[in-house]
Coordinates of C-alpha atoms and ligand atoms in Angstrom, one line a residue:
M1 CA 5.5 21.3 -3.5
G2 CA 3.3 22.9 -0.8
C3 CA 1.8 25.4 -3.3
T4 CA 1.0 22.7 -5.8
R5 CA -0.7 20.6 -3.1
L6 CA -2.6 23.5 -1.7
V7 CA -4.0 24.6 -5.0
Y8 CA -4.8 21.0 -6.0
N9 CA -6.7 20.5 -2.8
K10 CA -8.5 23.9 -3.0
A11 CA -9.6 23.0 -6.6
L12 CA -10.7 19.5 -5.5
A13 CA -12.8 21.0 -2.7
L14 CA -14.3 23.5 -5.1
R15 CA -15.3 20.8 -7.6
T16 CA -16.6 18.5 -5.0
E17 CA -18.8 21.2 -3.4
A18 CA -20.1 22.4 -6.8
W19 CA -21.2 18.9 -7.7
Y20 CA -22.7 17.7 -4.4
K21 CA -24.4 21.0 -3.5
R22 CA -25.4 22.3 -6.8
Q23 CA -24.9 19.4 -9.3
E24 CA -22.6 21.6 -11.3
R25 CA -19.6 20.3 -13.1
V26 CA -16.5 22.5 -12.7
G27 CA -13.8 21.8 -15.3
Y28 CA -10.2 22.7 -15.7
E29 CA -10.8 26.1 -17.2
E30 CA -12.9 27.2 -14.2
T31 CA -10.3 26.0 -11.7
S32 CA -7.6 27.8 -13.7
A33 CA -9.7 31.0 -13.5
M34 CA -10.1 30.5 -9.8
L35 CA -6.4 30.2 -9.4
T36 CA -6.0 33.7 -10.9
Q37 CA -8.4 34.9 -8.2
W38 CA -6.6 33.0 -5.4
K39 CA -3.3 34.6 -6.4
K40 CA -4.8 38.0 -5.7
Q41 CA -5.9 37.2 -2.2
E42 CA -3.7 38.6 0.5
A43 CA -3.5 35.3 2.5
L44 CA -2.4 33.4 -0.6
Q45 CA 0.3 35.8 -1.8
F46 CA 3.0 33.1 -1.3
I47 CA 1.7 31.2 -4.4
N48 CA 3.2 34.0 -6.5
E49 CA 6.6 33.2 -5.2
V50 CA 6.9 29.9 -7.0
S51 CA 6.7 29.1 -10.7
C52 CA 3.0 29.0 -11.8
V53 CA 3.7 26.0 -14.2
P54 CA 3.7 23.1 -11.7
V55 CA 0.7 24.7 -9.9
Q56 CA -1.2 24.8 -13.2
Q57 CA 0.0 21.3 -14.1
G58 CA -1.5 20.2 -10.8
L59 CA -4.9 21.4 -11.9
R60 CA -4.4 19.5 -15.2
H61 CA -3.6 16.4 -13.2
L62 CA -6.8 16.9 -11.2
Q63 CA -8.7 17.2 -14.4
K64 CA -7.2 13.9 -15.5
A65 CA -8.1 12.3 -12.1
F66 CA -11.7 13.4 -12.7
S67 CA -12.0 12.1 -16.2
N68 CA -10.5 8.8 -15.0
F69 CA -13.2 8.7 -12.3
F70 CA -16.0 9.6 -14.6
E71 CA -14.9 6.9 -17.0
G72 CA -14.9 4.3 -14.3
R73 CA -11.2 3.7 -14.2
T74 CA -10.4 5.0 -10.7
K75 CA -12.0 6.1 -7.4
Y76 CA -13.0 9.6 -6.6
P77 CA -9.9 11.9 -6.4
K78 CA -8.5 12.3 -2.9
F79 CA -7.0 15.2 -1.1
K80 CA -3.2 15.3 -1.1
K81 CA -1.5 15.1 2.3
K82 CA 1.8 16.5 3.3
H83 CA 3.2 13.2 4.7
Q84 CA 2.6 11.5 1.4
G85 CA 5.2 13.6 -0.3
G86 CA 4.1 15.0 -3.6
S87 CA 5.2 16.0 -7.1
A88 CA 5.7 19.1 -9.2
E89 CA 5.8 19.0 -13.0
F90 CA 7.8 21.5 -15.0
T91 CA 7.1 21.9 -18.7
K92 CA 9.5 23.4 -21.2
S93 CA 8.9 27.0 -20.4
A94 CA 9.6 26.5 -16.7
F95 CA 13.1 25.0 -16.7
K96 CA 16.4 25.3 -18.3
F97 CA 18.8 22.5 -19.1
K98 CA 22.3 23.9 -19.5
N99 CA 25.7 22.3 -19.3
G100 CA 24.1 19.2 -17.8
Q101 CA 22.5 21.3 -15.0
V102 CA 18.8 21.6 -14.4
Y103 CA 17.5 25.1 -13.5
L104 CA 13.9 25.4 -12.4
A105 CA 11.9 28.6 -12.8
K106 CA 12.1 30.9 -9.9
C107 CA 14.9 28.9 -8.3
A108 CA 18.3 30.6 -8.2
E109 CA 20.5 27.5 -7.8
P110 CA 20.6 24.5 -10.2
L111 CA 19.3 21.2 -8.8
A112 CA 21.9 19.1 -7.1
I113 CA 21.3 15.9 -8.9
R114 CA 23.0 12.6 -8.5
W115 CA 22.4 11.1 -11.9
G116 CA 21.0 7.6 -12.2
R117 CA 22.2 7.4 -15.8
E118 CA 23.4 9.6 -18.5
L119 CA 20.9 11.4 -20.8
P120 CA 21.0 10.0 -24.3
Q121 CA 23.2 12.1 -26.5
R122 CA 21.7 15.2 -28.1
S123 CA 18.4 14.6 -26.3
K124 CA 16.6 17.5 -24.8
P125 CA 14.2 17.0 -21.9
S126 CA 10.6 18.2 -22.6
T127 CA 9.3 17.8 -19.1
I128 CA 10.9 17.5 -15.7
S129 CA 9.1 16.1 -12.7
V130 CA 10.3 16.6 -9.2
K131 CA 9.0 14.1 -6.7
L132 CA 9.1 13.7 -3.0
S133 CA 8.4 10.2 -1.7
P134 CA 6.8 9.6 1.7
S135 CA 10.2 8.4 2.9
G136 CA 11.6 11.9 2.3
R137 CA 13.6 11.0 -0.8
W138 CA 13.6 13.5 -3.7
T139 CA 13.7 12.3 -7.3
V140 CA 13.9 14.2 -10.6
S141 CA 12.8 12.6 -13.8
L142 CA 13.4 14.0 -17.3
L143 CA 11.2 13.1 -20.2
V144 CA 13.2 12.8 -23.5
D145 CA 12.6 11.5 -27.0
V146 CA 15.0 8.7 -27.9
E147 CA 15.4 6.3 -30.8
I148 CA 15.3 2.8 -29.6
E149 CA 16.9 0.3 -31.9
K150 CA 15.3 -3.1 -32.3
L151 CA 17.3 -6.1 -31.2
P152 CA 18.5 -8.6 -33.9
E153 CA 16.0 -11.5 -34.2
S154 CA 16.4 -14.3 -31.9
P155 CA 15.5 -18.0 -32.6
N156 CA 14.3 -18.5 -29.0
Q157 CA 10.8 -18.6 -27.7
I158 CA 9.6 -19.0 -24.1
G159 CA 6.5 -19.7 -22.0
L160 CA 6.2 -18.2 -18.5
D161 CA 4.1 -19.6 -15.7
L162 CA 3.4 -17.8 -12.5
G163 CA 4.8 -20.3 -10.1
I164 CA 3.7 -21.3 -6.7
S165 CA 7.0 -22.5 -5.3
S166 CA 8.9 -20.0 -7.4
L167 CA 8.2 -16.5 -8.8
V168 CA 8.2 -17.6 -12.4
A169 CA 8.7 -21.0 -14.1
L170 CA 10.1 -20.9 -17.6
S171 CA 9.4 -23.5 -20.3
N172 CA 13.1 -24.1 -20.7
G173 CA 13.2 -25.7 -17.3
E174 CA 14.5 -22.7 -15.3
K175 CA 12.8 -21.4 -12.2
I176 CA 13.1 -17.8 -11.1
V177 CA 12.9 -17.3 -7.3
N178 CA 12.6 -14.1 -5.4
P179 CA 16.0 -12.8 -4.2
K180 CA 16.8 -14.1 -0.7
N181 CA 17.0 -10.7 0.9
F182 CA 13.3 -10.1 0.2
K183 CA 12.4 -12.2 3.2
A184 CA 14.7 -10.2 5.5
K185 CA 13.3 -6.9 4.2
R186 CA 9.8 -8.1 4.9
S187 CA 10.5 -8.9 8.5
K188 CA 12.3 -5.6 8.8
L189 CA 9.0 -4.0 7.6
K190 CA 7.0 -5.9 10.1
K191 CA 9.3 -4.7 12.9
A192 CA 9.0 -1.1 11.8
Q193 CA 5.2 -1.4 11.6
K194 CA 5.0 -2.9 15.0
S195 CA 7.2 -0.1 16.4
L196 CA 4.9 2.5 14.7
S197 CA 1.8 1.0 16.2
R198 CA 3.2 1.5 19.7
K199 CA 3.9 5.2 19.3
Q200 CA 1.4 7.8 20.3
K201 CA -0.3 9.5 17.3
G202 CA 0.9 13.1 16.7
S203 CA 4.1 12.6 18.8
K204 CA 7.6 13.2 17.5
N205 CA 8.4 9.5 17.8
H206 CA 5.3 8.6 15.9
H207 CA 6.5 10.8 13.0
K208 CA 10.0 9.2 13.1
A209 CA 8.5 5.7 13.2
R210 CA 6.3 6.5 10.3
L211 CA 9.2 7.7 8.3
K212 CA 11.1 4.5 9.1
V213 CA 8.1 2.4 7.8
A214 CA 8.0 4.5 4.6
K215 CA 11.8 4.0 4.1
V216 CA 11.5 0.2 4.4
H217 CA 8.6 0.3 2.0
A218 CA 10.7 2.2 -0.5
E219 CA 13.6 -0.2 0.0
I220 CA 11.3 -3.1 -0.8
S221 CA 9.8 -1.6 -3.9
D222 CA 13.2 -0.5 -5.2
A223 CA 14.6 -3.9 -4.7
R224 CA 11.6 -5.5 -6.4
K225 CA 11.7 -3.1 -9.3
D226 CA 15.4 -3.6 -9.8
F227 CA 15.0 -7.4 -9.8
L228 CA 12.0 -7.3 -12.2
H229 CA 13.8 -5.0 -14.6
K230 CA 16.8 -7.2 -14.8
L231 CA 14.6 -10.3 -15.3
T232 CA 12.4 -8.7 -18.0
T233 CA 15.3 -7.2 -19.9
R234 CA 17.0 -10.6 -19.9
L235 CA 13.8 -12.4 -21.1
V236 CA 13.3 -9.9 -23.9
R237 CA 16.9 -10.0 -25.0
E238 CA 17.0 -13.8 -25.1
N239 CA 13.7 -14.5 -26.7
Q240 CA 11.8 -13.5 -29.9
T241 CA 8.4 -14.7 -28.6
I242 CA 7.2 -14.7 -25.0
A243 CA 3.9 -16.4 -24.0
V244 CA 2.2 -15.6 -20.7
E245 CA -1.2 -16.2 -19.2
D246 CA -3.4 -13.3 -18.3
P247 CA -3.2 -12.8 -14.5
A248 CA -6.9 -12.4 -14.2
V249 CA -7.3 -15.9 -15.4
K250 CA -4.5 -17.1 -13.3
N251 CA -5.9 -15.6 -10.1
M252 CA -9.2 -17.4 -10.5
V253 CA -7.4 -20.7 -10.6
K254 CA -4.7 -20.5 -8.1
N255 CA -6.1 -17.7 -6.0
R256 CA -4.7 -17.0 -2.5
K257 CA -2.0 -19.6 -2.5
L258 CA -0.1 -17.4 -5.0
S259 CA 0.4 -14.6 -2.5
L260 CA 3.0 -16.8 -0.9
A261 CA 5.3 -16.7 -3.9
I262 CA 4.5 -13.3 -5.4
S263 CA 2.2 -10.4 -4.9
D264 CA -0.3 -9.5 -7.6
A265 CA 1.5 -6.2 -7.9
S266 CA 4.8 -7.9 -8.9
W267 CA 3.1 -10.0 -11.6
G268 CA 1.3 -7.0 -13.0
E269 CA 4.5 -5.0 -13.0
L270 CA 6.4 -7.9 -14.7
L271 CA 3.8 -8.0 -17.5
R272 CA 3.8 -4.3 -17.9
Q273 CA 7.6 -4.3 -18.3
L274 CA 7.5 -7.2 -20.7
E275 CA 4.8 -5.5 -22.8
Y276 CA 6.6 -2.2 -23.3
K277 CA 10.1 -3.8 -23.7
C278 CA 8.7 -6.2 -26.3
G279 CA 7.3 -3.2 -28.1
W280 CA 10.6 -1.3 -27.9
Y281 CA 12.8 -4.2 -29.1
G282 CA 10.6 -5.8 -31.7
R283 CA 9.6 -8.9 -29.8
T284 CA 6.2 -10.6 -29.6
L285 CA 4.3 -11.0 -26.4
I286 CA 1.4 -13.4 -26.5
K287 CA -1.1 -13.0 -23.7
I288 CA -3.5 -15.9 -23.3
D289 CA -6.7 -14.5 -21.9
R290 CA -8.8 -17.6 -21.7
W291 CA -8.5 -20.3 -19.2
F292 CA -7.0 -23.6 -20.3
P293 CA -5.6 -26.5 -18.2
S294 CA -2.0 -25.4 -18.3
S295 CA -1.1 -27.3 -15.2
K296 CA -3.2 -30.5 -15.6
R297 CA -2.2 -31.1 -19.2
C298 CA 0.7 -33.3 -20.0
G299 CA 3.1 -31.4 -22.2
S300 CA 4.4 -34.5 -23.9
C301 CA 1.2 -36.4 -25.0
G302 CA -1.6 -33.9 -24.3
H303 CA -3.4 -36.0 -21.7
V304 CA -5.3 -34.0 -19.2
V305 CA -5.5 -35.4 -15.7
E306 CA -8.7 -34.9 -13.7
K307 CA -7.2 -33.5 -10.5
L308 CA -3.9 -31.9 -9.6
P309 CA -4.0 -30.5 -6.0
L310 CA -1.8 -27.5 -5.3
N311 CA 0.5 -29.3 -3.0
I312 CA 1.6 -31.7 -5.7
R313 CA 4.8 -30.3 -7.1
E314 CA 5.8 -33.2 -9.4
W315 CA 3.8 -35.8 -11.2
D316 CA 3.9 -38.6 -13.7
C317 CA 1.6 -38.7 -16.7
P318 CA -0.6 -41.8 -16.3
K319 CA -0.8 -42.1 -20.1
C320 CA 2.8 -41.7 -21.4
G321 CA 4.7 -41.9 -18.1
T322 CA 6.6 -38.6 -18.5
H323 CA 7.8 -37.1 -15.2
H324 CA 6.7 -33.5 -14.8
D325 CA 7.6 -30.6 -12.6
R326 CA 4.3 -28.9 -12.1
D327 CA 5.2 -25.3 -12.9
I328 CA 7.7 -26.1 -15.7
N329 CA 5.1 -28.3 -17.4
A330 CA 2.6 -25.5 -17.1
A331 CA 5.1 -23.0 -18.7
R332 CA 5.6 -25.4 -21.6
N333 CA 1.9 -25.7 -22.2
I334 CA 1.6 -22.0 -22.1
L335 CA 4.2 -21.6 -24.7
A336 CA 2.6 -24.3 -26.9
A337 CA -0.8 -22.6 -26.6
G338 CA 0.7 -19.2 -27.3
L339 CA 2.4 -20.5 -30.5
A340 CA -0.7 -22.2 -31.7
V341 CA -2.6 -19.0 -31.2
A342 CA 0.1 -17.0 -33.0
V343 CA -0.1 -19.3 -36.0
C344 CA -3.9 -19.9 -36.4
G345 CA -5.6 -17.7 -33.9
A346 CA -7.6 -20.7 -32.8
T347 CA -9.1 -21.4 -29.4
V348 CA -7.3 -18.9 -27.2
R349 CA -7.4 -15.3 -28.1
P350 CA -4.0 -13.7 -28.1
E351 CA -3.2 -10.2 -27.3
R352 CA 0.0 -9.3 -29.1
S353 CA 1.9 -6.4 -28.0
K354 CA 1.7 -3.7 -30.6
S355 CA 4.5 -4.1 -33.0
V356 CA 6.2 -0.7 -32.8
Q357 CA 8.5 0.8 -35.4
A358 CA 11.9 1.8 -34.2
G359 CA 10.9 5.5 -34.4
A360 CA 11.0 8.1 -31.7
R361 CA 9.6 6.8 -28.5
K362 CA 9.1 8.6 -25.2
Q363 CA 11.1 7.2 -22.5
K364 CA 11.3 8.2 -18.8
L365 CA 14.8 8.4 -17.4
Ligands
ZN401 ZN1 1.7 -37.7 -21.1

């Protein structure tokens, strides 16, 4: 991990200097050639003690980071720091997978893995990544090709609204709320952060407190991911068509009030999971990317009320008298708009998830 980080940082420094001092672009090939030079230097002999594959992969990742930057997708690549953990990627030539054991190149012992799930039968990993999280936890992921069978067709369809009082409101009347322990975890995080702020920088206690903060962060993100995975798997299993509003549109309308119920990251992650799971299992995801009055429109008669302040959770339609729960009504409207779009492609542009054949797909385990 240390060697990968060192070489990555050296190459980043080299590329940065070349650009800012001499306006020269240094690419992957050049950094790879430099690596050969570095390996010959006496002070850097230790690089030869580890497998060259993850080190080389690190340079490829740097190349990727630069192309992402040049194409405007990300910020300028940053130096990697020890306390952030790190990762090392082993391609086929640098590991052996034998009798359910993983042997990495230049490591005598097999990795002591506690498996999260079994590898699919007869699958062979093509890449193995070893990661160290800032909280000090090691994880190993194995990339394998698997056949994913589509689910049998379902007669159900559903609309999702990013709720204010709940995480998600469904058009079938159900409201999904964050698990209760999220709140407790958040106050645990606050406590840990407060304790960290009181410690002197560079001290042993500061280090310990920082580790504690990282651990709570990891706990929260694990719990959130687990919860979202269960939710999206269920939604995809139960429904053939899922309609959602694009979050960018949503944020403009409901803005900061939303952060009470859900962070943007969760909503983004929820959509990401829905998208790929719909692709895997032969479901249709319709994303509505234009604004329309999902909350203010009566789902029964189509009447649009002029104003509906955020604090109003329930309302009666002045035209047809139907009683509405704000978020459920919005979810119903989203479903209706999504279905209309799916049929005629009219006023709101849909973005269907790519319909994917049940062929070989890459899946991270
Ligand atoms: Zn009405």
